[in-house]
Coordinates of C-alpha atoms and ligand atoms in Angstrom, one line a residue:
X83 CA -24.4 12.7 -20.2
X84 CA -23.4 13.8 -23.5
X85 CA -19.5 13.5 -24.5
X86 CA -17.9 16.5 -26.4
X87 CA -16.0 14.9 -29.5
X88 CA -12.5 13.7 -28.4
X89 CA -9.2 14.0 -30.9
X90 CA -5.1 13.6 -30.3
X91 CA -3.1 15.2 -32.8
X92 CA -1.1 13.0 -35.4
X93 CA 2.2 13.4 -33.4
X94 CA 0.7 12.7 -30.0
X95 CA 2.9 10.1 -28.4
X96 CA 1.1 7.3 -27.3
X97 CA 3.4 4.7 -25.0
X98 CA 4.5 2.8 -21.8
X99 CA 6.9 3.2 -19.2
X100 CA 9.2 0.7 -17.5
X101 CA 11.8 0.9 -15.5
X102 CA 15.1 -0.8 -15.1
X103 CA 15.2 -2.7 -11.9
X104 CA 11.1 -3.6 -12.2
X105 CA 11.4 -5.6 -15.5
X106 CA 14.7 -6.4 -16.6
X107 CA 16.0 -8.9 -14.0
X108 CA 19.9 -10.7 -14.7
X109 CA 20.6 -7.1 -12.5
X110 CA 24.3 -8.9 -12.4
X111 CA 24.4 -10.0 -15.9
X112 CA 27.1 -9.3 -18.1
X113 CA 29.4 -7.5 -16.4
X114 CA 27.1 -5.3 -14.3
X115 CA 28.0 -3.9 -10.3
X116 CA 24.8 -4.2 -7.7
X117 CA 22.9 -1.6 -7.4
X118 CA 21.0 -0.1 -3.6
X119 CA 18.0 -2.0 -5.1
X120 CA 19.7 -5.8 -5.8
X121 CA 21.2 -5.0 -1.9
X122 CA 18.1 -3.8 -0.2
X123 CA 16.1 -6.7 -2.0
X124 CA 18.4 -9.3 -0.8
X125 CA 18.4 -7.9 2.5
X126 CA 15.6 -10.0 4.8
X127 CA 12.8 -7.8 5.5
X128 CA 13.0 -5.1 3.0
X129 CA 10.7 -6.5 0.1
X130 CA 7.7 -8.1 0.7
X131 CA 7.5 -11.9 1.0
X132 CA 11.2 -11.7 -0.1
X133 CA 11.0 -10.8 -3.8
X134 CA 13.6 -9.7 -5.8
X135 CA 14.7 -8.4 -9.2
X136 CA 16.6 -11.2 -9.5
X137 CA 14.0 -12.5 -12.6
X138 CA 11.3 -10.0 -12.5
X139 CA 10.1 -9.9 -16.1
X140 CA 12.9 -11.4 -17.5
X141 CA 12.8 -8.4 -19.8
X142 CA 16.8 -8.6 -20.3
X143 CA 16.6 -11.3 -21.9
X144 CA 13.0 -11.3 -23.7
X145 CA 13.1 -7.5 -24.5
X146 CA 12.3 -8.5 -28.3
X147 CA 9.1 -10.5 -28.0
X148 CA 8.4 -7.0 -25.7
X149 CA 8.7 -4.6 -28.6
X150 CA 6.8 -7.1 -30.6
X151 CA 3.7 -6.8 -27.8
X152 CA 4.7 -2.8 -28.1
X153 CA 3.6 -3.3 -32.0
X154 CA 0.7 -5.1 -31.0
X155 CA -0.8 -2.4 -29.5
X156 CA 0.6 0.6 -31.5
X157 CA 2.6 2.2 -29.6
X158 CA 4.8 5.2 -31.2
X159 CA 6.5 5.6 -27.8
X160 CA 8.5 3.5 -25.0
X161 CA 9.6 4.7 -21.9
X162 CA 12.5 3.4 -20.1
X163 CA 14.9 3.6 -17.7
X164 CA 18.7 2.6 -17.9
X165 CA 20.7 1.1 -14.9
X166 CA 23.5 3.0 -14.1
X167 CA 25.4 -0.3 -12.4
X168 CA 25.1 -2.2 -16.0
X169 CA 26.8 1.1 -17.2
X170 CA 29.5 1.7 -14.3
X171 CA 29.8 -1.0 -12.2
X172 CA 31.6 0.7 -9.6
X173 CA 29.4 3.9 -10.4
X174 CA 32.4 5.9 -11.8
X175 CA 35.5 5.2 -13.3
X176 CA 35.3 1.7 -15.6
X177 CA 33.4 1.6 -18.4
X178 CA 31.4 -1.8 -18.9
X179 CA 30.4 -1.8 -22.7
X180 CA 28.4 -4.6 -22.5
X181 CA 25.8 -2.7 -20.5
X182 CA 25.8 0.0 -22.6
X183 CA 25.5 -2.6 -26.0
X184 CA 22.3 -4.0 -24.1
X185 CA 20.7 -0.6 -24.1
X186 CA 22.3 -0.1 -27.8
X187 CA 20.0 -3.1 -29.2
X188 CA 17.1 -1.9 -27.3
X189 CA 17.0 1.1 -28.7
X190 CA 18.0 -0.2 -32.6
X191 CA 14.8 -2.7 -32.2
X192 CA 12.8 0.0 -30.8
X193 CA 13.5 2.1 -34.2
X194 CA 12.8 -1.2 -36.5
X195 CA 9.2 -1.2 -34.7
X196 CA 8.7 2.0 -35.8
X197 CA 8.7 3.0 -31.8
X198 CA 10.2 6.1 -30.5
X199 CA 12.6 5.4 -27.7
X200 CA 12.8 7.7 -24.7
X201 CA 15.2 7.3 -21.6
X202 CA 15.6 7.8 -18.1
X203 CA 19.0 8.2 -16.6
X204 CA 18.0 7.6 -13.6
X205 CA 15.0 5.3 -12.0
X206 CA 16.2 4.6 -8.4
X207 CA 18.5 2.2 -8.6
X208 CA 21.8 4.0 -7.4
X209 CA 25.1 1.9 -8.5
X210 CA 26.2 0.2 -4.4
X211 CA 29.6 1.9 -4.9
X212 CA 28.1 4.6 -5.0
X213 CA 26.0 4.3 -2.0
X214 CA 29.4 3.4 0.0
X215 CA 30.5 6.9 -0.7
X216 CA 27.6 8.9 0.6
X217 CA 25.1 8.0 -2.1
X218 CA 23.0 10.9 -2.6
X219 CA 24.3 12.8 0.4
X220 CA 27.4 12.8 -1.1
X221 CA 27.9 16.3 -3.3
X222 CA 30.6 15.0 -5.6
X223 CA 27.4 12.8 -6.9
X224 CA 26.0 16.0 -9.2
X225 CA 29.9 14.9 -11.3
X226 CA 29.3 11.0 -11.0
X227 CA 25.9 11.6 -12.4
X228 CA 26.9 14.3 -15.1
X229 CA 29.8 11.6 -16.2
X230 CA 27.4 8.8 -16.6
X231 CA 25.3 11.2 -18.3
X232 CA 27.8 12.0 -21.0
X233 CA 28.6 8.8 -21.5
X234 CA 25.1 7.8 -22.3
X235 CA 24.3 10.7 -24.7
X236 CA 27.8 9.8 -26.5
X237 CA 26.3 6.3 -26.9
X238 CA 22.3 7.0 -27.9
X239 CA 21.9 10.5 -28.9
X240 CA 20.7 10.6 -32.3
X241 CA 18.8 7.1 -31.6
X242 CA 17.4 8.5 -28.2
X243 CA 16.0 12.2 -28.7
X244 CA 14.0 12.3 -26.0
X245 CA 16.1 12.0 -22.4
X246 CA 14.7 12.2 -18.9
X247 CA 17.2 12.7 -15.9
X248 CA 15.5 11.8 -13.2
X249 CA 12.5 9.7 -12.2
X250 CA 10.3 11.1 -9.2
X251 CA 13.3 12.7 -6.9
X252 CA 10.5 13.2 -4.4
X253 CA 10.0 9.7 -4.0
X254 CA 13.6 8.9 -3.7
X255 CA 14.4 11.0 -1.0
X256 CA 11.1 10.6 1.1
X257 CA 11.2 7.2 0.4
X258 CA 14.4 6.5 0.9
X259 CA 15.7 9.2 3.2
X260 CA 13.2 10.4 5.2
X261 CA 10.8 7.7 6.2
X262 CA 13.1 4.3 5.3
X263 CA 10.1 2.5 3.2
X264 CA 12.7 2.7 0.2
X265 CA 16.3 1.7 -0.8
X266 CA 18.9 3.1 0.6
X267 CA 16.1 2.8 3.7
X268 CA 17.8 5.6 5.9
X269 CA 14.9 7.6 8.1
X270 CA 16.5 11.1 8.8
X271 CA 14.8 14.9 8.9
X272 CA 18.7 15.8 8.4
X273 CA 19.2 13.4 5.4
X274 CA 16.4 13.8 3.5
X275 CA 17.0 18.1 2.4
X276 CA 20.5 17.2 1.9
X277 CA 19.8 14.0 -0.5
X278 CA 16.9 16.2 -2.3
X279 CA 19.3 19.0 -2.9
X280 CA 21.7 16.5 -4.6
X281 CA 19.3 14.8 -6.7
X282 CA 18.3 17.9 -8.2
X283 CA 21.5 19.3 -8.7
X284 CA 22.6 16.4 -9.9
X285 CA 19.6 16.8 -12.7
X286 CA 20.9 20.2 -13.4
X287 CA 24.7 19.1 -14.2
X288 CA 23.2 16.6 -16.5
X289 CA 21.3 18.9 -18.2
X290 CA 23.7 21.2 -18.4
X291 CA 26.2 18.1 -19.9
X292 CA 23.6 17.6 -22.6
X293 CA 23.6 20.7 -24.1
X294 CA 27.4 20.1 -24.5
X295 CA 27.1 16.9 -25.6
X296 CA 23.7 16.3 -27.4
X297 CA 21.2 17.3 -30.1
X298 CA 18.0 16.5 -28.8
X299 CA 15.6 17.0 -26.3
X300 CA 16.0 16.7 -22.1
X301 CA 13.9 16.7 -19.2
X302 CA 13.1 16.0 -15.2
X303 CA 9.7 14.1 -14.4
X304 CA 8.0 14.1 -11.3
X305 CA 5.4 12.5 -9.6
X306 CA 3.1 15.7 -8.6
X307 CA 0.0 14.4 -5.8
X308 CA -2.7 17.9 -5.9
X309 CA -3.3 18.7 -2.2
X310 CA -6.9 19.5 -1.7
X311 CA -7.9 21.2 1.6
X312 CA -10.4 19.2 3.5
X313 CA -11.6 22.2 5.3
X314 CA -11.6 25.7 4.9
X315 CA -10.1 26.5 8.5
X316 CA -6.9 28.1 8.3
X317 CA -4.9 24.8 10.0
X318 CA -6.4 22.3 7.3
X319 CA -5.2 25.2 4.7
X320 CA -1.7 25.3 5.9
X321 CA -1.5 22.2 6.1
X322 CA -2.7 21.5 2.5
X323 CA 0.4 24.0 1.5
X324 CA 3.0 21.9 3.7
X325 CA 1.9 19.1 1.9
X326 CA 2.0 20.7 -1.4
X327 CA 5.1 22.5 -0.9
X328 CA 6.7 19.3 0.0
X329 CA 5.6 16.8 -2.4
X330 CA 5.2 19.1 -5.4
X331 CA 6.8 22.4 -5.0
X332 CA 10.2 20.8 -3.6
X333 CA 10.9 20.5 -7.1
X334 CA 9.4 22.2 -9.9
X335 CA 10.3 25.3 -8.1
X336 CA 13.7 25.3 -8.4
X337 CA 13.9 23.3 -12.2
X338 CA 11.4 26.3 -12.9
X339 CA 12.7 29.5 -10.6
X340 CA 15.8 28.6 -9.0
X341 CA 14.4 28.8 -5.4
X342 CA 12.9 26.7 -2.6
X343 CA 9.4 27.0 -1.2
X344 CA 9.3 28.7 2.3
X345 CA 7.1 26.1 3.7
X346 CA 9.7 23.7 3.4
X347 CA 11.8 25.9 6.4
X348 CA 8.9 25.3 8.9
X349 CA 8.6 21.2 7.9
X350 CA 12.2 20.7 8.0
X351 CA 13.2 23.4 11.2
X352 CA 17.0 23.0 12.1
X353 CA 17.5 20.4 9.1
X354 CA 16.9 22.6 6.6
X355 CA 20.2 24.2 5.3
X356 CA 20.7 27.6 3.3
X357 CA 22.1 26.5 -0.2
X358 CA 24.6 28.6 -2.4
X359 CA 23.2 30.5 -5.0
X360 CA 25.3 28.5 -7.6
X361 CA 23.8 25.6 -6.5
X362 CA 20.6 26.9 -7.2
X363 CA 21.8 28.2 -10.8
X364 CA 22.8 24.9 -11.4
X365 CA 19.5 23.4 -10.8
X366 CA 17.8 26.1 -13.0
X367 CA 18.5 24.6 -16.3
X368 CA 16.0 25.6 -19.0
X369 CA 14.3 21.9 -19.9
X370 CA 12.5 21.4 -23.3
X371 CA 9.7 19.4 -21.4
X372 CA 8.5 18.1 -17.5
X373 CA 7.6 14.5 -17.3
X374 CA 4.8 14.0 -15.4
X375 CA 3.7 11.0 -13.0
X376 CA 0.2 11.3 -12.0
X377 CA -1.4 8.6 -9.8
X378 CA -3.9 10.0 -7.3
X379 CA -4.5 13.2 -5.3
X380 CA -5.0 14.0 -1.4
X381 CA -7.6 15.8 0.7
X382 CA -5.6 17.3 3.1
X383 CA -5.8 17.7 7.1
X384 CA -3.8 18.8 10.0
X385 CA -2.4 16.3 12.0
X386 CA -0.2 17.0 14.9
X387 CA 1.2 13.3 14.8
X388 CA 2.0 13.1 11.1
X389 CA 5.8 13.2 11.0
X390 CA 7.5 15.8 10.6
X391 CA 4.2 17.5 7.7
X392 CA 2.3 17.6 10.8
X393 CA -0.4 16.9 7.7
X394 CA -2.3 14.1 6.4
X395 CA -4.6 12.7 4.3
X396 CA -8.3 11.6 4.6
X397 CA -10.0 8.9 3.3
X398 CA -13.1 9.9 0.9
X399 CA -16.2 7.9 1.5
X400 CA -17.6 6.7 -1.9
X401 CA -14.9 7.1 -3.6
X402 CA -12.8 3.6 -5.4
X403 CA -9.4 3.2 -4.1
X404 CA -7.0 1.3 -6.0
X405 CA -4.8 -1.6 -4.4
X406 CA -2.4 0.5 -3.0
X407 CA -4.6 2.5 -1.3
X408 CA -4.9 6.1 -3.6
X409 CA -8.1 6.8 -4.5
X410 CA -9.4 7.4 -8.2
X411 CA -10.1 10.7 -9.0
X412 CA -9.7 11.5 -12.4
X413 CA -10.5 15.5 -12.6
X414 CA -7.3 16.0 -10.4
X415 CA -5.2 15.2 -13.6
X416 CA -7.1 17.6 -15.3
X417 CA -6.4 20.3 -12.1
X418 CA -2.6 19.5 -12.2
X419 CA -2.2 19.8 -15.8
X420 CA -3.9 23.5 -15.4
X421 CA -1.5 24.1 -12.6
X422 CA 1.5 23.3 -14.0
X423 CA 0.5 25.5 -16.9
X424 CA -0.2 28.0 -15.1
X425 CA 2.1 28.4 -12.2
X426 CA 5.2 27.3 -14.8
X427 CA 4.6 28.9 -17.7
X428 CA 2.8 26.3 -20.1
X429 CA 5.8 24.0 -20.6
X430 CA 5.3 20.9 -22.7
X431 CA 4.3 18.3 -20.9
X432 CA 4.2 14.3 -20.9
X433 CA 2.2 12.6 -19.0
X434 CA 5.0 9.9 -18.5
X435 CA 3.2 7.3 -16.0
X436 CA -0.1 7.0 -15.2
X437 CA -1.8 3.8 -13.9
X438 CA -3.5 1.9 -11.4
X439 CA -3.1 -1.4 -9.3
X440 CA -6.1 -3.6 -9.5
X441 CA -6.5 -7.1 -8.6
X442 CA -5.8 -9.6 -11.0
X443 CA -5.6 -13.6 -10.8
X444 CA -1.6 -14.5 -11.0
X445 CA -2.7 -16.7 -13.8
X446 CA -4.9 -15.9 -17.1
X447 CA -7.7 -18.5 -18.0
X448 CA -8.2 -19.0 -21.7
X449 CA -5.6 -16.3 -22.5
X450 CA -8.2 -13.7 -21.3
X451 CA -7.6 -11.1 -18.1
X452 CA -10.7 -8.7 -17.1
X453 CA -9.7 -5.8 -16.0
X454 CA -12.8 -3.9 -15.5
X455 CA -11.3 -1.0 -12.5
X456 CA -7.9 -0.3 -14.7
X457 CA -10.2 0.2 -17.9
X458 CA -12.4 2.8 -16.1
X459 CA -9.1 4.5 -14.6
X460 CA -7.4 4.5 -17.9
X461 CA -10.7 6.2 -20.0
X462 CA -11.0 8.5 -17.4
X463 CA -7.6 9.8 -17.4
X464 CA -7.3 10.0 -20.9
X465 CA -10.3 11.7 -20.7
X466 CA -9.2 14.1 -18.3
X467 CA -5.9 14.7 -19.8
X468 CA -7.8 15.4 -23.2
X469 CA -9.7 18.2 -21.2
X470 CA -7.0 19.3 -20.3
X471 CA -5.5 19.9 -23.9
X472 CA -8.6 21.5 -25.0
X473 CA -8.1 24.2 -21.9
X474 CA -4.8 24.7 -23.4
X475 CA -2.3 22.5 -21.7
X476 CA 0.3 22.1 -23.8
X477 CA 0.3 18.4 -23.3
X478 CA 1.9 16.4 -26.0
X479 CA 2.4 12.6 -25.0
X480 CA 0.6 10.3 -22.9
X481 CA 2.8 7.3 -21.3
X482 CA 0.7 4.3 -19.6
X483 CA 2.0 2.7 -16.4
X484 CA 3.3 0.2 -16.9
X485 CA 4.1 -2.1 -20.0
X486 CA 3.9 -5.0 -17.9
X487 CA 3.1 -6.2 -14.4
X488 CA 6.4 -5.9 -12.7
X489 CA 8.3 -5.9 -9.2
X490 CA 6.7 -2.5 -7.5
X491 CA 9.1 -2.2 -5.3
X492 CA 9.2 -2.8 -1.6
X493 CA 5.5 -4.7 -2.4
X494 CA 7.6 -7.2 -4.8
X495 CA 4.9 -8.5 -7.1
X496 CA 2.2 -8.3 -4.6
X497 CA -0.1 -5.2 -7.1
X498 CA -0.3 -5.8 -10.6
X499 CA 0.2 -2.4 -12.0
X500 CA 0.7 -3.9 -15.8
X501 CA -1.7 -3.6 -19.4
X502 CA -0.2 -7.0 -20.2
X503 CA -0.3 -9.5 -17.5
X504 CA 2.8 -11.3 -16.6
X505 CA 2.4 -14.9 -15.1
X506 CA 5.6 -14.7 -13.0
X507 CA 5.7 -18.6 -13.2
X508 CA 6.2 -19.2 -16.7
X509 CA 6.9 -15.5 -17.9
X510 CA 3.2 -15.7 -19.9
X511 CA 2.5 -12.7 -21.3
X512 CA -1.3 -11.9 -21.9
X513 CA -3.1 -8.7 -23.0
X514 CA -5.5 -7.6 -20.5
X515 CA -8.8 -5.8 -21.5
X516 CA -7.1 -2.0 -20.5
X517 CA -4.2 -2.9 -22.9
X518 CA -6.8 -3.7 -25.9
X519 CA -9.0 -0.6 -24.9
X520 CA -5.4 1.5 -24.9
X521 CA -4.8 0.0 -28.9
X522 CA -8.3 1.3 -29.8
X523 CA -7.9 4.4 -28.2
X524 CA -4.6 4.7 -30.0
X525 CA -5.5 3.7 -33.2
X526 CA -8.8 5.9 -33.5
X527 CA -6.3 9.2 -31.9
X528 CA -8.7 9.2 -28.6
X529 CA -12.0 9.3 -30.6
X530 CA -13.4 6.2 -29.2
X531 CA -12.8 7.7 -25.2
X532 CA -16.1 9.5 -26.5
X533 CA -18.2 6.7 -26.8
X534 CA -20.5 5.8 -24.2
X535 CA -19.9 2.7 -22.5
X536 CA -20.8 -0.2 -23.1
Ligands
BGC815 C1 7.2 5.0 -10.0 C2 7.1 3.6 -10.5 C3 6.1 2.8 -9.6 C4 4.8 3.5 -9.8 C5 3.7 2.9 -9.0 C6 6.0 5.6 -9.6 O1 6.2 6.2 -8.4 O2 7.9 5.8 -10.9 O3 8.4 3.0 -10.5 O4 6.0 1.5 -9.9 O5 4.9 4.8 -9.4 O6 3.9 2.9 -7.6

């Protein structure tokens, strides 16, 4: 097959994302409160085989030999996400400097690499205290959130320019209010609107607070799964728009239009409340970009049992599925991007994670790690986010996921998501062959993703 010629702009921004509670470890260090995460990890059961952040990459304390492997590979970008508890312990109130001086000397060695840091307010792990009082359900939160907010932009604006408020309410809520899977682990049809709402008026108020309080630029990411019908009769149809209205509607319609999709009436039934307009005002705040997180997509059935979508997916024959179980299927990027575009008015967009879990030995022989499956995911998604430039996406970063192999979640460090490999032992950190092919695609602006391979 012949390649068409493949070019980034100069001021692409090539990074990684991170995020708090996967990487840093210390969570308690220095001053800091728990946060739902440090509780639901130390809870039996939760993560798998009983891991914790407790070390996980040891990034709080070895976050400078980090920006030195950032360097290595040429990054002019780096994602991260800062923990609220290290900032307010008790999630309001008390001020904990120390946390924020942490985030202060990432930042300052960020800029002496010559890397652009950009933040995330929020990456799931909710200060405890704040969970106490409701969490999410709680509406005050929109307030705690806008104050911790402020007090962030008062501390890196200027050194930050690029903010994020939240990371991925979808999976917050469905994770952790609808099916349990997640911290704060709660499994409610009632919780799970009500917690959704909040979030994203929470990302609103913060917003909002930044225009007040800072210079820069400020927006929401989301994960966003396409839905793909895996019929054409009309119940495989509907159910493809459940899904979609769901997982991917839920929120870029109201950051984008102010409103709900109907669909979401007919999933939720009795649970789903009528909001105030002014709540949906608040959640309208004009952003200067969407963040996206793009993993996988889903062919799309009805399914009676599947609660509450009453929709599902379906395996594809032939296809390659990563190791946690979403298949690869690069020209659904490429579909998204167009979507978004489309359906949103062309905003500029990030492409803030985008990864896969492959096998790889806990240990690297001869300072070496093969990753054959992650290099064929990551040249086809820069591929298929190139296309999606040239169709006129306005697409301006690309952000690899992740930096490092790091806790994923409630599968501890079971899937190795990571460019560099981290031997959890001794805290080795070794390039794998995807994190060399990412410096060469970086340093030749994309050119050499039209190259055969080899
Ligand atoms: C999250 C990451 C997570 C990754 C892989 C995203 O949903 O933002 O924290 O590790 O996907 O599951």
């Amino acid at each position: 097959m012949t390649q068409t010629a493949i070019e980034f702009p100069p001021d692409f921004m090539w990074g990684c994302a991170t995020a708090a509670y996967q990487i840093e470890g210390s969570p308690l260090a220095d001053g800091a409160g728990p946060s739902i995460w440090q509780r639901f990890a130390h809870t039996p059961g939760m993560i798998r085989d009983g891991h914790t952040g407790d070390v996980a990459c040891d990034h709080y304390r070895r976050w400078h030999g980090d920006i030195a492997l950032m360097r290595e590979l040429g990054l002019n970008a780096y994602r991260f996400s800062i923990s609220w508890s290290r900032i307010f312990p008790e999630g309001k109130g008390r001020i904990n400097q120390k946390g924020i001086d942490f985030y202060s000397r990432l930042v300052d060695g960020l800029l002496e690499a010559g890397i652009e840091p950009t933040a995330t307010l929020f990456h799931w792990d909710l200060p405890a205290a704040l969970d106490d009082r409701g969490g999410w359900l709680n509406p005050d939160i929109a307030d705690w959130f806008g104050d911790y907010a402020a007090t962030m932009y008062r501390a890196l604006d200027g050194r930050v320019k690029m903010w994020s408020t939240l990371n991925e309410p979808w999976v917050v809520t469905d994770g952790g209010y609808l099916h349990g899977a997640l911290a704060p682990g709660h499994r409610s049809r009632f919780e799970a609107p009500i917690a959704s709402h909040n979030l994203m008026r929470s990302h609103g108020r913060a917003v909002q607070v930044y225009r007040a309080e800072g210079k820069h630029r400020i927006g929401l990411v989301v994960n966003v799964e396409p839905k793909y019908p895996a019929s054409q009769s009309p119940e495989d149809l509907a159910a493809t728009q459940r899904a979609d209205a769901y997982m991917n509607r839920q929120y870029l319609d109201p950051a984008f239009f102010g409103t709900y999709p109907e669909e979401l009436r007919e999933i939720f039934g009795e649970a789903w409340p009528e909001w105030p307009d002014e709540d949906m005002a608040l959640i309208k705040q004009p952003i200067d970009f969407l963040g996206l997180n793009w993993y996988t997509r889903s062919v799309t059935r009805h399914d009676e049992n599947a609660w509450p979508l009453k929709a599902s997916g379906v395996r594809q024959k032939s296809a390659t599925y990563t190791e946690t179980g979403w298949e690869v299927y690069a020209q659904g990027l490429t579909d998204t991007l167009m979507w978004i575009k489309q359906r949103y008015g062309n905003p500029p967009i990030y492409i803030t994670e985008n990864g896969s879990a492959f096998y790889d030995p806990p240990v690297a022989e001869d300072g070496v790690i093969q990753d054959p499956l992650r290099v064929d995911y990551l040249r086809k998604h820069l591929r298929a986010a190139h296309a999606a430039r040239e169709a006129g996406c306005d697409l301006r970063g690309y952000f690899a996921w992740s930096l490092l192999d790091n806790l994923e979640w409630s599968l501890g460090y079971s899937k190795r998501f990571g460019i560099i490999h981290v031997d959890f032992e001794t805290q080795t950190r070794t390039l794998k062959d995807s994190a060399k092919l990412y410096a060469k695609v970086i340093a030749s602006q994309g050119r050499i993703l039209a190259e055969p391979v080899a």
